JSON list of C-alpha atoms in Angstrom, two decimals:
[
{"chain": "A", "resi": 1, "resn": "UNK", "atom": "CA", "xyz": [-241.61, 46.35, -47.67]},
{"chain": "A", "resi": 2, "resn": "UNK", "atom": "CA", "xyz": [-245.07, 46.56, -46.71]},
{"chain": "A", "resi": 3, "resn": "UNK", "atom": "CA", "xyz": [-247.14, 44.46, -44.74]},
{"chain": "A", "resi": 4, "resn": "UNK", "atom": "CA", "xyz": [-249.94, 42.62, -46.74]},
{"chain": "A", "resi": 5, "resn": "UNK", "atom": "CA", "xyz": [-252.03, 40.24, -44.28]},
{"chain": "A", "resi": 6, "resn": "UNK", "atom": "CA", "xyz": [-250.04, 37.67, -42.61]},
{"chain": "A", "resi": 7, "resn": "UNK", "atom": "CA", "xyz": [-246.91, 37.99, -44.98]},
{"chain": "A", "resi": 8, "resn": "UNK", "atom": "CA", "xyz": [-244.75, 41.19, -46.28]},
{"chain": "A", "resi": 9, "resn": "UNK", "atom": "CA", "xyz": [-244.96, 42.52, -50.06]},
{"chain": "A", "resi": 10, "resn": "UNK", "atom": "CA", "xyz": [-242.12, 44.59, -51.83]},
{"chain": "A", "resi": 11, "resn": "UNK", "atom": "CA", "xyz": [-243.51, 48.18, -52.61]},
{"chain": "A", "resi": 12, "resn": "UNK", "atom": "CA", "xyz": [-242.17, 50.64, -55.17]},
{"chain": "A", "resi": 13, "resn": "UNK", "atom": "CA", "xyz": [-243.20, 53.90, -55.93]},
{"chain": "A", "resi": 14, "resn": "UNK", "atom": "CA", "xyz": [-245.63, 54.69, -58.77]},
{"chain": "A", "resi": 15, "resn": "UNK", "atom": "CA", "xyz": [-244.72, 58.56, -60.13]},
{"chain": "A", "resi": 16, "resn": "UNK", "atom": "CA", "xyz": [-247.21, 60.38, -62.07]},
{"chain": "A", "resi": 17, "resn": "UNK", "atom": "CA", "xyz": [-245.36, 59.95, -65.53]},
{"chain": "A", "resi": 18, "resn": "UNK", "atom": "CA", "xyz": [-244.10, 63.23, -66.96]},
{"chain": "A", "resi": 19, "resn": "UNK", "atom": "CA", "xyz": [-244.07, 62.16, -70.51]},
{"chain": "A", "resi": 20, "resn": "UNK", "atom": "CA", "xyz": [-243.57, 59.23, -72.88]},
{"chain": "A", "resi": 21, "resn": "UNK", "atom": "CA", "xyz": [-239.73, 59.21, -73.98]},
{"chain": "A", "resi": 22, "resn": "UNK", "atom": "CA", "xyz": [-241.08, 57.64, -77.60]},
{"chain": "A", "resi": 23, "resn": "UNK", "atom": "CA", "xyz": [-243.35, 59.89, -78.57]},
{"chain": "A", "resi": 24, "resn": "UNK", "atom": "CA", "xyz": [-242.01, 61.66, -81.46]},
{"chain": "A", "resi": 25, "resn": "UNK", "atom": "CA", "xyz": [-241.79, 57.50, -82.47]},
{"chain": "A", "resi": 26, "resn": "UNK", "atom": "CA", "xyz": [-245.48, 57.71, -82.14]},
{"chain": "A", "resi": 27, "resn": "UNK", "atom": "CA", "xyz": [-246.37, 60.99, -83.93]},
{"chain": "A", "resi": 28, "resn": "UNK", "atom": "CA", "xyz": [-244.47, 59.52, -86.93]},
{"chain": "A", "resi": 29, "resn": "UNK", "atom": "CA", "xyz": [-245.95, 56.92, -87.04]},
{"chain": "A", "resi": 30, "resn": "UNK", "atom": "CA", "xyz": [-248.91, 58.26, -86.60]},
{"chain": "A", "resi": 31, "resn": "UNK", "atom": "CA", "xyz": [-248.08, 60.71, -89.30]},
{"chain": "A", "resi": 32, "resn": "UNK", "atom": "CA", "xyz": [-247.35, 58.02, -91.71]},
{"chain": "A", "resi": 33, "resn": "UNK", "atom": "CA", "xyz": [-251.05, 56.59, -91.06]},
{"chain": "A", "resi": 34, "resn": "UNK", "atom": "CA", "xyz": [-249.67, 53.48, -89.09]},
{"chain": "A", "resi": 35, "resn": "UNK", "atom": "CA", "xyz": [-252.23, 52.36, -86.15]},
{"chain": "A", "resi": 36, "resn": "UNK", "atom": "CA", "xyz": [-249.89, 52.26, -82.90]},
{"chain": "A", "resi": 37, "resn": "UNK", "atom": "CA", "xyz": [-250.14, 49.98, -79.69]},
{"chain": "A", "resi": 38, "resn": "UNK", "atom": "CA", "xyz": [-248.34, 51.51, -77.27]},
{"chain": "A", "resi": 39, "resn": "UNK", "atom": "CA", "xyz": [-248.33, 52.42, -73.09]},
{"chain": "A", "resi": 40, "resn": "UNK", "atom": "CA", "xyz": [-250.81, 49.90, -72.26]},
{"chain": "A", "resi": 41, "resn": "UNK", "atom": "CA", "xyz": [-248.60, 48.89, -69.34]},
{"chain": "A", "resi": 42, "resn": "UNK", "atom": "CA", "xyz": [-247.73, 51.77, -68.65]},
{"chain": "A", "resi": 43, "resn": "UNK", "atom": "CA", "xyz": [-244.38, 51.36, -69.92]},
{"chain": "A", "resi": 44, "resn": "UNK", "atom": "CA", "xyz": [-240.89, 51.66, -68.32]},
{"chain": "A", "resi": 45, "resn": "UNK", "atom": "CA", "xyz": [-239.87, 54.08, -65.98]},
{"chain": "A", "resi": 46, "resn": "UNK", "atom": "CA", "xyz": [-237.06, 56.05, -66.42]},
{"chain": "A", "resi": 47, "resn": "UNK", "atom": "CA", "xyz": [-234.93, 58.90, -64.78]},
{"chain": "A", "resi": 48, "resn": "UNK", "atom": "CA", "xyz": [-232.58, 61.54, -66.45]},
{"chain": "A", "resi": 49, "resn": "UNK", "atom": "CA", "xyz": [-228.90, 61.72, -64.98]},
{"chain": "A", "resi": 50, "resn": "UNK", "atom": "CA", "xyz": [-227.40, 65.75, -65.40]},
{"chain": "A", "resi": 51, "resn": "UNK", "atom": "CA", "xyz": [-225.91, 64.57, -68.88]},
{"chain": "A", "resi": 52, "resn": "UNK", "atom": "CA", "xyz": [-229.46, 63.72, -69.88]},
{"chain": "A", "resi": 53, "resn": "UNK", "atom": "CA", "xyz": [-228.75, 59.79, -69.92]},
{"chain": "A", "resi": 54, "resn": "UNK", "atom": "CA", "xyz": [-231.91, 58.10, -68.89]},
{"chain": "A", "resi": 55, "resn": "UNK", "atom": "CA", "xyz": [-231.63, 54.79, -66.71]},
{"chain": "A", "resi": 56, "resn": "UNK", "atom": "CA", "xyz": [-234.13, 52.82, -65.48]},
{"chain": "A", "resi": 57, "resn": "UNK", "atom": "CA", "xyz": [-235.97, 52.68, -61.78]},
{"chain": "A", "resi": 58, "resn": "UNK", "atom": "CA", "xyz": [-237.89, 50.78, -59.88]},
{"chain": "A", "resi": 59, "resn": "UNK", "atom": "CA", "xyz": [-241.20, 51.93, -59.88]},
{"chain": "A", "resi": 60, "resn": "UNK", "atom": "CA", "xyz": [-244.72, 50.97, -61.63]},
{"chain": "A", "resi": 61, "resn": "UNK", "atom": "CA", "xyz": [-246.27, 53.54, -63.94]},
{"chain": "A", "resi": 62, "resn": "UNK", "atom": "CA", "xyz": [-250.14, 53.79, -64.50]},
{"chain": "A", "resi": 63, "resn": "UNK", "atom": "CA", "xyz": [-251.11, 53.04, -67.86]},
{"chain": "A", "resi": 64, "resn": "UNK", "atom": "CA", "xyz": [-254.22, 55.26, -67.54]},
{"chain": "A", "resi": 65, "resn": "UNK", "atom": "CA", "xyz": [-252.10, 57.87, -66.38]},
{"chain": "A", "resi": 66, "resn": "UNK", "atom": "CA", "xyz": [-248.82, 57.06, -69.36]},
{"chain": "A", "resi": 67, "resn": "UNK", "atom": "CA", "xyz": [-251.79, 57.44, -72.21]},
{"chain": "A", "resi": 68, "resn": "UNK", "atom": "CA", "xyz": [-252.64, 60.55, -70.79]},
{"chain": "A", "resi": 69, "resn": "UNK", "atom": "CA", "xyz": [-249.31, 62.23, -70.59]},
{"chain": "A", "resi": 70, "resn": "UNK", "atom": "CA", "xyz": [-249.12, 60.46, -74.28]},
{"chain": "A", "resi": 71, "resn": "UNK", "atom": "CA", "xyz": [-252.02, 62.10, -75.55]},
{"chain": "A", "resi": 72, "resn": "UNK", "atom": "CA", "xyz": [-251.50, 65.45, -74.27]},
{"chain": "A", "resi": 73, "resn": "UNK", "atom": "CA", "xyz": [-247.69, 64.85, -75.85]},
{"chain": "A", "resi": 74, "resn": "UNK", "atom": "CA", "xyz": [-249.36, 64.50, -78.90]},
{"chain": "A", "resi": 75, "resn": "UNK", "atom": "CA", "xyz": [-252.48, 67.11, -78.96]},
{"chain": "A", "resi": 76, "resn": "UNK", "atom": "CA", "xyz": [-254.48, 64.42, -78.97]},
{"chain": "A", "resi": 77, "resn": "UNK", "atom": "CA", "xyz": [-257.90, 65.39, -79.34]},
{"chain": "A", "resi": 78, "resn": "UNK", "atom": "CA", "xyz": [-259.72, 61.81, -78.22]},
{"chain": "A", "resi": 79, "resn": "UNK", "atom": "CA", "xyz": [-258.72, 59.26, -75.11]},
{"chain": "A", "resi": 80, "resn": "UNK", "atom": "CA", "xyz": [-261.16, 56.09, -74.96]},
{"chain": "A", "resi": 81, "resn": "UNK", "atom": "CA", "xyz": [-260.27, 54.70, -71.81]},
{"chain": "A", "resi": 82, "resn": "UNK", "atom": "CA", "xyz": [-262.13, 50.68, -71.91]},
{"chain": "A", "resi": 83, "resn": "UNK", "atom": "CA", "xyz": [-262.97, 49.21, -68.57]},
{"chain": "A", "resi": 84, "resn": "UNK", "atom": "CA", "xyz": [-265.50, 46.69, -67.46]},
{"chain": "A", "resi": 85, "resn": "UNK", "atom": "CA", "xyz": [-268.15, 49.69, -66.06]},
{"chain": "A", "resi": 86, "resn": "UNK", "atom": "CA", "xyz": [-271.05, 51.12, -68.32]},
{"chain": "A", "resi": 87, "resn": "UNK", "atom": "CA", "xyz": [-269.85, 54.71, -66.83]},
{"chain": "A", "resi": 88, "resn": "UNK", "atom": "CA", "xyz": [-268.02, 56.23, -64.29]},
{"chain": "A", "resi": 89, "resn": "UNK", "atom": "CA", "xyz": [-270.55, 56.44, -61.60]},
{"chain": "A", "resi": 90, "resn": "UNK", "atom": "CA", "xyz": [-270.12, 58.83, -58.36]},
{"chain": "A", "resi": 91, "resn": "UNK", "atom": "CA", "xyz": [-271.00, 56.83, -54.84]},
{"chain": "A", "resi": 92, "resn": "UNK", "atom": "CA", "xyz": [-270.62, 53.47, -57.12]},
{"chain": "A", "resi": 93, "resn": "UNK", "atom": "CA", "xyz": [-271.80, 50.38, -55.56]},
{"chain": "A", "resi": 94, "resn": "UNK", "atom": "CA", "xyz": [-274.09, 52.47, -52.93]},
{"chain": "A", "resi": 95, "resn": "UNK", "atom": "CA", "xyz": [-277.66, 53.47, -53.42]},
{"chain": "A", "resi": 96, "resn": "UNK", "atom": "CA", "xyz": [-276.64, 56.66, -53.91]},
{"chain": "A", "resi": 97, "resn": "UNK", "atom": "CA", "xyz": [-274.81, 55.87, -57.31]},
{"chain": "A", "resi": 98, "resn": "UNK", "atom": "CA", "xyz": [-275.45, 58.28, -59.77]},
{"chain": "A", "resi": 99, "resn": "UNK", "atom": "CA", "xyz": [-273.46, 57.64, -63.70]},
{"chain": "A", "resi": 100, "resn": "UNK", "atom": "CA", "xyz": [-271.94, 59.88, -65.46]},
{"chain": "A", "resi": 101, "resn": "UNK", "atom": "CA", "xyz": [-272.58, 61.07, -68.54]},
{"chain": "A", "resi": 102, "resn": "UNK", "atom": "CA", "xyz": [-270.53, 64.00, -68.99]},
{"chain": "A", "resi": 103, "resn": "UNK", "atom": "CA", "xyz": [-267.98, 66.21, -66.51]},
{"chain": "A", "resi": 104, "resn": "UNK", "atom": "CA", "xyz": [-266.25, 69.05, -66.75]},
{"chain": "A", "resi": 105, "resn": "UNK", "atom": "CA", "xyz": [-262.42, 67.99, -66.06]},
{"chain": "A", "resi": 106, "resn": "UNK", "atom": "CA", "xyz": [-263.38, 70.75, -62.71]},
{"chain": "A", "resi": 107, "resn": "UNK", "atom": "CA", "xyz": [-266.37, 69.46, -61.65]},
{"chain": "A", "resi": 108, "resn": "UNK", "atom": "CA", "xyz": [-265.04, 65.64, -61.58]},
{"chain": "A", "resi": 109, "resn": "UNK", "atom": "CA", "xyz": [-261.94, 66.37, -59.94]},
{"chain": "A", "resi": 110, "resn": "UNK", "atom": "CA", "xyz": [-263.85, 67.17, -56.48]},
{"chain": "A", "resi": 111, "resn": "UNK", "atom": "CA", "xyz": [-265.30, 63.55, -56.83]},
{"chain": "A", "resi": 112, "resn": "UNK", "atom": "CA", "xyz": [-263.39, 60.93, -55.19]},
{"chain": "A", "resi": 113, "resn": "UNK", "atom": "CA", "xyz": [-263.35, 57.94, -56.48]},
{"chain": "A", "resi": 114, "resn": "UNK", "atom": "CA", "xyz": [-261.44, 54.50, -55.98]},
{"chain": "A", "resi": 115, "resn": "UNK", "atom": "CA", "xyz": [-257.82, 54.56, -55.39]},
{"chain": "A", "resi": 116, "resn": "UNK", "atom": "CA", "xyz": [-256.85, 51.64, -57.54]},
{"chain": "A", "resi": 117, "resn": "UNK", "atom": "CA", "xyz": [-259.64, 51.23, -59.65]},
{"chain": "A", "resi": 118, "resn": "UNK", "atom": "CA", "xyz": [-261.71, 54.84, -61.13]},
{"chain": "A", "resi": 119, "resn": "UNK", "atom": "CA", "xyz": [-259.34, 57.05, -59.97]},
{"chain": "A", "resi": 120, "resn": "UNK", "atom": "CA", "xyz": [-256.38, 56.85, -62.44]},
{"chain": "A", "resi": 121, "resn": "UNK", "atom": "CA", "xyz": [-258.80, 56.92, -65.60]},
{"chain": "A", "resi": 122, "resn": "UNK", "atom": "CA", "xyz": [-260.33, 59.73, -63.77]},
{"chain": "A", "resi": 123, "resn": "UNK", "atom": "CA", "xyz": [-257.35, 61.64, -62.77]},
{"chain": "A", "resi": 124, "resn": "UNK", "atom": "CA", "xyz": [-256.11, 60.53, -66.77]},
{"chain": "A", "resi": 125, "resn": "UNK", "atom": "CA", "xyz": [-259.08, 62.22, -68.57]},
{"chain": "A", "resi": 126, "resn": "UNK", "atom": "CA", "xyz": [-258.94, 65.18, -66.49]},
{"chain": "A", "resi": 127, "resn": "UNK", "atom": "CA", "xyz": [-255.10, 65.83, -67.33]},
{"chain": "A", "resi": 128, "resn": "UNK", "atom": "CA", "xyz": [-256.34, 65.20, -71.52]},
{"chain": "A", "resi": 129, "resn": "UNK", "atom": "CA", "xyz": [-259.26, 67.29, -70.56]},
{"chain": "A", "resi": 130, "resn": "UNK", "atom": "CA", "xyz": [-257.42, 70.17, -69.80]},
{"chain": "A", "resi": 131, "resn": "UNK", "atom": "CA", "xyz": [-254.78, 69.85, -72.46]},
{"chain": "A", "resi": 132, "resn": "UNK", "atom": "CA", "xyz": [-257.39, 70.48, -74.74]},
{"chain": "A", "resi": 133, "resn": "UNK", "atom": "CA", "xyz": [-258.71, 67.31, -75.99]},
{"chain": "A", "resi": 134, "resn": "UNK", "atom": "CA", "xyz": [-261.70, 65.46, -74.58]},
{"chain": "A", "resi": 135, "resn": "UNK", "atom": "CA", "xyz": [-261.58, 61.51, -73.00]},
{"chain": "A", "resi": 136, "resn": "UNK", "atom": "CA", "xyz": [-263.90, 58.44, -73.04]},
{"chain": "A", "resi": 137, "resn": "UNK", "atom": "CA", "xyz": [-264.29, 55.95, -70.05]},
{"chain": "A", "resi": 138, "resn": "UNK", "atom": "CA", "xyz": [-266.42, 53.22, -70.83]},
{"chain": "A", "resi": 139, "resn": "UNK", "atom": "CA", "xyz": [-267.33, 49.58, -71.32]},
{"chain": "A", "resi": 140, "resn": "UNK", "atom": "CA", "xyz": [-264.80, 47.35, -73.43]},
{"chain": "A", "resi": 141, "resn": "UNK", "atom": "CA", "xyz": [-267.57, 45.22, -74.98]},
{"chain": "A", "resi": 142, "resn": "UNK", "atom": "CA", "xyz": [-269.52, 48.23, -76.46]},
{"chain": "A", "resi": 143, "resn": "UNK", "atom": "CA", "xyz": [-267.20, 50.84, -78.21]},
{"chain": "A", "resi": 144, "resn": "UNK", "atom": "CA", "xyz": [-269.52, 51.75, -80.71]},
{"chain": "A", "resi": 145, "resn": "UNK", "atom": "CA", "xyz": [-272.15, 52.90, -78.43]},
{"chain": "A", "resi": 146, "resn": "UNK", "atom": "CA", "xyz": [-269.10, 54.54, -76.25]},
{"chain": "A", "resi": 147, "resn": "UNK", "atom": "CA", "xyz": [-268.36, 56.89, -79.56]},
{"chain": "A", "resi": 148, "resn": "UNK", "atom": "CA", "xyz": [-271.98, 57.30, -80.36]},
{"chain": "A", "resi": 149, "resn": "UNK", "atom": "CA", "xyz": [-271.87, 58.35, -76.42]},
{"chain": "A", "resi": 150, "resn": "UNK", "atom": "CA", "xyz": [-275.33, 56.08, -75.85]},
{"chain": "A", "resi": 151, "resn": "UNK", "atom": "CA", "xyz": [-272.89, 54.79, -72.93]},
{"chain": "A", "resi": 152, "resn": "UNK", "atom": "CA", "xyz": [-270.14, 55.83, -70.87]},
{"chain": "A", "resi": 153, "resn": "UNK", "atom": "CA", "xyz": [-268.59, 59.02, -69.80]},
{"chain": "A", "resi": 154, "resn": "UNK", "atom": "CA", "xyz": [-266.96, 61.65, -71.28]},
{"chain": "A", "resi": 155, "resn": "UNK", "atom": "CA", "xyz": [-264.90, 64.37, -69.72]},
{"chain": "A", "resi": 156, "resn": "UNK", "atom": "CA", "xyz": [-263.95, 68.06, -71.76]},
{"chain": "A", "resi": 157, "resn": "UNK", "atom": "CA", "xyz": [-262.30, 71.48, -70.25]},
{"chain": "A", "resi": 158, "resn": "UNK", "atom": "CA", "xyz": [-265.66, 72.69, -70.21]},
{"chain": "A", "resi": 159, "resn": "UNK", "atom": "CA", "xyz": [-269.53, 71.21, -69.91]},
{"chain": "A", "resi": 160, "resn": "UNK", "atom": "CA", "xyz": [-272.12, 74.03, -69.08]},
{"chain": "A", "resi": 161, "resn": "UNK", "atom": "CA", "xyz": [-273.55, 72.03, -66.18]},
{"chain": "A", "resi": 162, "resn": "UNK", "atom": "CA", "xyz": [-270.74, 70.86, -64.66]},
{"chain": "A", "resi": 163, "resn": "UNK", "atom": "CA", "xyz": [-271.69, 67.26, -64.94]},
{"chain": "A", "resi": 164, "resn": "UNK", "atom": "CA", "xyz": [-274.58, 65.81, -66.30]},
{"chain": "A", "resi": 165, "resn": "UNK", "atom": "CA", "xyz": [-275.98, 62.18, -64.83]},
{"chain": "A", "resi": 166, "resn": "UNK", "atom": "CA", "xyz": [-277.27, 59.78, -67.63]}
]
């Protein structure tokens, strides 16, 4: 129980998800050309006994943070991540806000960002970043221009500058 104002609020943990038990679901489908919905909230979490029989727990898993263990499950090479922002934007809401146009999965992980907003799509592209694939963050209303990358911010293993600012 935690407090929240004036009144008390169950809490559960929220464990950064190891991998997506239907995955191999999901590469055949996949496979068989089949467009798949999947993890978008977050899913169900689950623990292995020592017989390897999984039961459910109570907890809340990230869906930024599910589609990234997804991806890198599946070699993805693209994650578009769709939120309300034009691009992931260091100081946001300051005047010293600066977007993002392109990071290094190193150089954005010394950024902090918001806890429960930025920071799981963040801390989601980095982990497809370093897999080996690359991730988009950017606004829901414009995913053309996100994939023509006249918008948003994308994150890869490795960018020469570090990060560039659009």
């Amino acid at each position: 129980m935690a407090r929240d104002g004036s009144a008390f609020r169950r809490v559960v943990p929220s464990p950064n998800p190891v991998r997506v038990v239907q995955a191999p679901v999901v590469r055949l489908l996949l496979e068989n050309d089949r467009l798949v919905v999947c993890v978008g909230g977050g899913g169900v979490p689950v623990k292995a006994d020592q017989k390897g029989r999984q039961t459910g727990m109570q907890a809340v898993v990230d869906k930024d943070l599910a589609s990234a263990a997804l991806a890198a499950e599946l070699e993805a090479d693209t994650l578009i991540m769709l939120t309300d922002g034009d691009f992931v934007s260091e100081n946001w809401g300051t005047p010293e806000q600066r977007n993002i146009l392109t990071a290094s999965a190193d150089a954005i992980s010394a950024i902090p960002f918001a806890a429960g907003s930025m920071q799981p799509k963040v801390d989601a592209a980095i982990r497809v970043a370093r897999a080996g694939g690359r991730a988009l963050i950017g606004p829901l209303d414009r995913l053309d221009d996100l994939l023509a990358r006249k918008v948003g911010t994308e994150i890869r293993g490795e960018v020469a500058e570090g990060i560039v600012y659009a």
